[in-house]
């Protein structure tokens, strides 16, 4: 394996750079003194990143189009002149028509395509960090108290989704979890089987809050946590009683910084998983905070039972990331408000 230290000014490839997390990964890399090439699937997605181009200039921040992530050799050109890669691109859809075609295959094949291109054509690549999710560690619907760490793997979702047949009901979140666990396991299998010249690690964010920094023209473009936050802000969601293991938060800037630090400390992070979680939150707490900050929306944002926060039996442990990557987690309230402030113009 080559030396995995990268110099400031080196170029880093960020896949799916128009995504919520990926745009912040690019921003943090640029802020830290690296150059970034980002991939998007079409020109419209490239245009949503104009604010980053304006801020850093088109030499330091370049965007290229890779239309089909699953195609063999799709990333051959993209990896040629980069020193590190943050592979963040993956389908985030919770209403797929076909979970295998729309979610599972693109996540696994896109990741494999990227790793194979890096191995074959990325002669300068020293480190690859792959964005996974806590969904790859948590086995859903388990009972009893438990503290999930990086040692844990989701044991059921992939089996459930890979057996899906046309016409059967689809559980979107389970399909998403299955794609994350399968893609992440494929990463470590690739590392073991191929012994590439670069070090590899994975990042497992919890439910990610914070500002959306790409240009969003309509609420339909929101996905994941910004979408769920918007649903409460707009009055569309009213359930504040559900308490489950995914009610753990992390600020998107902390997730992005974990990617940067993992790349910078390649030899120490090689082969490691890093769960990036700041703590837990309750849905009731979410609406309490929003109603406090936006009193003019008190008839729109559901009230529930203010101050009644259930305790989660199952916890997610972000302490390894704090310790080894030096992440000081932001708290929930500012993370939530940063998110709302960036999307409220849509409502």
Short mmCIF file of N, CA, C and O in Angstrom, two decimals, residues 69-70 87 89-113 135-136 154 156-165 170-186:
data_model
loop_
_atom_site.label_atom_id
_atom_site.label_comp_id
_atom_site.label_asym_id
_atom_site.label_seq_id
_atom_site.Cartn_x
_atom_site.Cartn_y
_atom_site.Cartn_z
N UNK A 69 -23.72 5.36 -12.74
CA UNK A 69 -22.74 4.90 -11.75
C UNK A 69 -22.46 3.40 -11.85
O UNK A 69 -21.40 2.93 -11.46
N UNK A 70 -23.47 2.65 -12.34
CA UNK A 70 -23.34 1.19 -12.34
C UNK A 70 -22.51 0.66 -13.50
O UNK A 70 -22.09 -0.49 -13.51
N UNK A 87 -16.59 8.60 -1.53
CA UNK A 87 -17.70 8.03 -2.32
C UNK A 87 -18.98 8.17 -1.51
O UNK A 87 -19.27 7.38 -0.63
N UNK A 89 -22.08 9.10 -3.19
CA UNK A 89 -23.25 8.84 -4.05
C UNK A 89 -23.89 7.50 -3.73
O UNK A 89 -23.21 6.48 -3.67
N UNK A 90 -25.20 7.53 -3.51
CA UNK A 90 -25.97 6.30 -3.30
C UNK A 90 -27.43 6.69 -3.37
O UNK A 90 -27.79 7.81 -3.01
N UNK A 91 -28.30 5.78 -3.82
CA UNK A 91 -29.70 6.18 -3.93
C UNK A 91 -30.33 6.45 -2.56
O UNK A 91 -30.14 5.68 -1.64
N UNK A 92 -31.00 7.61 -2.44
CA UNK A 92 -31.77 7.89 -1.23
C UNK A 92 -33.22 8.03 -1.68
O UNK A 92 -33.69 9.11 -2.00
N UNK A 93 -33.89 6.91 -1.75
CA UNK A 93 -35.32 6.94 -2.08
C UNK A 93 -36.03 6.00 -1.13
O UNK A 93 -35.54 4.90 -0.87
N UNK A 94 -37.14 6.47 -0.57
CA UNK A 94 -37.87 5.63 0.38
C UNK A 94 -39.18 5.12 -0.21
O UNK A 94 -39.97 4.49 0.47
N UNK A 95 -39.39 5.41 -1.52
CA UNK A 95 -40.59 4.92 -2.21
C UNK A 95 -40.21 4.30 -3.55
O UNK A 95 -40.70 4.71 -4.60
N UNK A 96 -39.34 3.28 -3.55
CA UNK A 96 -38.92 2.73 -4.84
C UNK A 96 -40.03 1.89 -5.47
O UNK A 96 -40.84 1.30 -4.78
N UNK A 97 -40.04 1.86 -6.81
CA UNK A 97 -40.98 0.97 -7.51
C UNK A 97 -40.49 -0.47 -7.41
O UNK A 97 -41.27 -1.40 -7.27
N UNK A 98 -39.18 -0.61 -7.51
CA UNK A 98 -38.56 -1.93 -7.46
C UNK A 98 -37.31 -1.80 -6.59
O UNK A 98 -36.32 -1.19 -7.00
N UNK A 99 -37.31 -2.35 -5.36
CA UNK A 99 -36.21 -2.08 -4.43
C UNK A 99 -34.87 -2.65 -4.89
O UNK A 99 -33.83 -2.11 -4.56
N UNK A 100 -34.91 -3.74 -5.68
CA UNK A 100 -33.65 -4.33 -6.13
C UNK A 100 -33.05 -3.49 -7.25
O UNK A 100 -31.88 -3.09 -7.19
N UNK A 101 -33.88 -3.15 -8.24
CA UNK A 101 -33.39 -2.36 -9.38
C UNK A 101 -33.07 -0.92 -8.98
O UNK A 101 -32.07 -0.34 -9.42
N UNK A 102 -33.92 -0.30 -8.13
CA UNK A 102 -33.83 1.14 -7.86
C UNK A 102 -32.93 1.50 -6.68
O UNK A 102 -32.47 2.63 -6.58
N UNK A 103 -32.72 0.54 -5.77
CA UNK A 103 -31.98 0.88 -4.55
C UNK A 103 -30.77 -0.04 -4.34
O UNK A 103 -29.63 0.41 -4.26
N UNK A 104 -31.04 -1.35 -4.27
CA UNK A 104 -29.97 -2.30 -3.94
C UNK A 104 -28.86 -2.32 -4.99
O UNK A 104 -27.69 -2.10 -4.67
N UNK A 105 -29.24 -2.56 -6.25
CA UNK A 105 -28.21 -2.69 -7.30
C UNK A 105 -27.40 -1.42 -7.51
O UNK A 105 -26.16 -1.49 -7.59
N UNK A 106 -28.04 -0.21 -7.59
CA UNK A 106 -27.21 0.99 -7.79
C UNK A 106 -26.23 1.23 -6.64
O UNK A 106 -25.10 1.67 -6.87
N UNK A 107 -26.65 0.92 -5.40
CA UNK A 107 -25.75 1.16 -4.26
C UNK A 107 -24.55 0.23 -4.31
O UNK A 107 -23.40 0.66 -4.16
N UNK A 108 -24.80 -1.05 -4.56
CA UNK A 108 -23.70 -2.03 -4.57
C UNK A 108 -22.84 -1.84 -5.82
O UNK A 108 -21.61 -1.72 -5.74
N UNK A 109 -23.49 -1.81 -6.99
CA UNK A 109 -22.74 -1.74 -8.25
C UNK A 109 -22.01 -0.41 -8.42
O UNK A 109 -20.91 -0.36 -8.96
N UNK A 110 -22.64 0.68 -7.95
CA UNK A 110 -21.99 1.99 -8.03
C UNK A 110 -20.72 2.02 -7.19
O UNK A 110 -19.68 2.56 -7.60
N UNK A 111 -20.79 1.42 -6.00
CA UNK A 111 -19.63 1.38 -5.11
C UNK A 111 -18.52 0.50 -5.70
O UNK A 111 -17.34 0.87 -5.70
N UNK A 112 -18.91 -0.65 -6.24
CA UNK A 112 -17.91 -1.55 -6.84
C UNK A 112 -17.27 -0.91 -8.08
O UNK A 112 -16.06 -1.02 -8.29
N UNK A 113 -18.10 -0.25 -8.89
CA UNK A 113 -17.59 0.42 -10.08
C UNK A 113 -16.53 1.46 -9.70
O UNK A 113 -15.46 1.54 -10.32
N UNK A 135 -27.85 2.70 9.42
CA UNK A 135 -28.78 1.66 8.98
C UNK A 135 -28.04 0.36 8.64
O UNK A 135 -28.65 -0.72 8.63
N UNK A 136 -26.74 0.45 8.37
CA UNK A 136 -25.94 -0.75 8.09
C UNK A 136 -25.52 -1.47 9.37
O UNK A 136 -25.06 -2.61 9.33
N UNK A 154 -26.35 -4.82 10.55
CA UNK A 154 -27.77 -5.08 10.31
C UNK A 154 -27.88 -6.51 9.75
O UNK A 154 -27.39 -6.79 8.67
N UNK A 156 -30.76 -8.38 9.10
CA UNK A 156 -31.99 -8.86 8.46
C UNK A 156 -32.39 -8.17 7.16
O UNK A 156 -32.99 -8.79 6.29
N UNK A 157 -32.06 -6.88 7.00
CA UNK A 157 -32.66 -6.11 5.90
C UNK A 157 -32.29 -6.63 4.52
O UNK A 157 -33.13 -6.74 3.62
N UNK A 158 -31.00 -6.99 4.34
CA UNK A 158 -30.58 -7.42 3.01
C UNK A 158 -31.32 -8.70 2.59
O UNK A 158 -31.83 -8.81 1.47
N UNK A 159 -31.39 -9.67 3.49
CA UNK A 159 -32.07 -10.93 3.18
C UNK A 159 -33.52 -10.70 2.81
O UNK A 159 -34.05 -11.29 1.86
N UNK A 160 -34.14 -9.79 3.55
CA UNK A 160 -35.56 -9.48 3.32
C UNK A 160 -35.77 -8.87 1.92
O UNK A 160 -36.65 -9.27 1.18
N UNK A 161 -34.93 -7.91 1.56
CA UNK A 161 -35.14 -7.17 0.32
C UNK A 161 -34.67 -7.97 -0.89
O UNK A 161 -35.30 -7.94 -1.95
N UNK A 162 -33.59 -8.74 -0.73
CA UNK A 162 -33.06 -9.48 -1.88
C UNK A 162 -34.01 -10.59 -2.34
O UNK A 162 -33.91 -11.08 -3.46
N UNK A 163 -34.95 -10.98 -1.47
CA UNK A 163 -35.94 -12.01 -1.83
C UNK A 163 -37.22 -11.40 -2.42
O UNK A 163 -38.17 -12.13 -2.72
N UNK A 164 -37.25 -10.09 -2.54
CA UNK A 164 -38.49 -9.41 -2.98
C UNK A 164 -38.92 -9.88 -4.37
O UNK A 164 -38.12 -10.10 -5.26
N UNK A 165 -40.25 -10.06 -4.54
CA UNK A 165 -40.80 -10.45 -5.84
C UNK A 165 -41.78 -9.37 -6.31
O UNK A 165 -42.46 -8.74 -5.50
N UNK A 170 -43.52 -3.08 -0.54
CA UNK A 170 -42.12 -2.64 -0.41
C UNK A 170 -42.00 -1.77 0.83
O UNK A 170 -42.75 -0.81 1.00
N UNK A 171 -41.04 -2.09 1.69
CA UNK A 171 -40.73 -1.23 2.82
C UNK A 171 -39.51 -0.39 2.42
O UNK A 171 -38.39 -0.89 2.40
N UNK A 172 -39.76 0.89 2.08
CA UNK A 172 -38.70 1.76 1.58
C UNK A 172 -37.50 1.89 2.52
O UNK A 172 -36.35 1.71 2.11
N UNK A 173 -37.72 2.20 3.83
CA UNK A 173 -36.59 2.32 4.74
C UNK A 173 -35.77 1.03 4.87
O UNK A 173 -34.55 1.06 5.01
N UNK A 174 -36.45 -0.14 4.81
CA UNK A 174 -35.73 -1.41 4.90
C UNK A 174 -34.89 -1.62 3.63
O UNK A 174 -33.75 -2.09 3.70
N UNK A 175 -35.43 -1.22 2.47
CA UNK A 175 -34.67 -1.32 1.22
C UNK A 175 -33.42 -0.43 1.28
O UNK A 175 -32.33 -0.83 0.86
N UNK A 176 -33.59 0.78 1.82
CA UNK A 176 -32.44 1.69 1.98
C UNK A 176 -31.38 1.07 2.88
O UNK A 176 -30.19 1.05 2.56
N UNK A 177 -31.83 0.51 4.02
CA UNK A 177 -30.90 -0.13 4.97
C UNK A 177 -30.19 -1.30 4.31
O UNK A 177 -28.98 -1.48 4.46
N UNK A 178 -30.94 -2.08 3.54
CA UNK A 178 -30.35 -3.24 2.84
C UNK A 178 -29.26 -2.79 1.88
O UNK A 178 -28.19 -3.41 1.78
N UNK A 179 -29.51 -1.67 1.17
CA UNK A 179 -28.52 -1.18 0.21
C UNK A 179 -27.25 -0.72 0.93
O UNK A 179 -26.14 -0.92 0.44
N UNK A 180 -27.42 -0.15 2.10
CA UNK A 180 -26.26 0.35 2.84
C UNK A 180 -25.42 -0.80 3.40
O UNK A 180 -24.19 -0.78 3.33
N UNK A 181 -26.08 -1.79 3.96
CA UNK A 181 -25.32 -2.91 4.55
C UNK A 181 -24.62 -3.71 3.46
O UNK A 181 -23.45 -4.08 3.59
N UNK A 182 -25.32 -3.94 2.32
CA UNK A 182 -24.72 -4.74 1.25
C UNK A 182 -23.55 -4.01 0.60
O UNK A 182 -22.50 -4.60 0.33
N UNK A 183 -23.72 -2.70 0.37
CA UNK A 183 -22.63 -1.93 -0.25
C UNK A 183 -21.42 -1.86 0.68
O UNK A 183 -20.27 -2.01 0.25
N UNK A 184 -21.67 -1.66 1.97
CA UNK A 184 -20.55 -1.54 2.90
C UNK A 184 -19.80 -2.87 3.04
O UNK A 184 -18.57 -2.91 3.07
N UNK A 185 -20.55 -3.96 3.11
CA UNK A 185 -19.88 -5.26 3.21
C UNK A 185 -19.08 -5.56 1.93
O UNK A 185 -17.99 -6.14 2.00
N UNK A 186 -19.61 -5.11 0.79
CA UNK A 186 -18.89 -5.29 -0.48
C UNK A 186 -17.57 -4.52 -0.48
O UNK A 186 -16.57 -4.96 -1.05
#
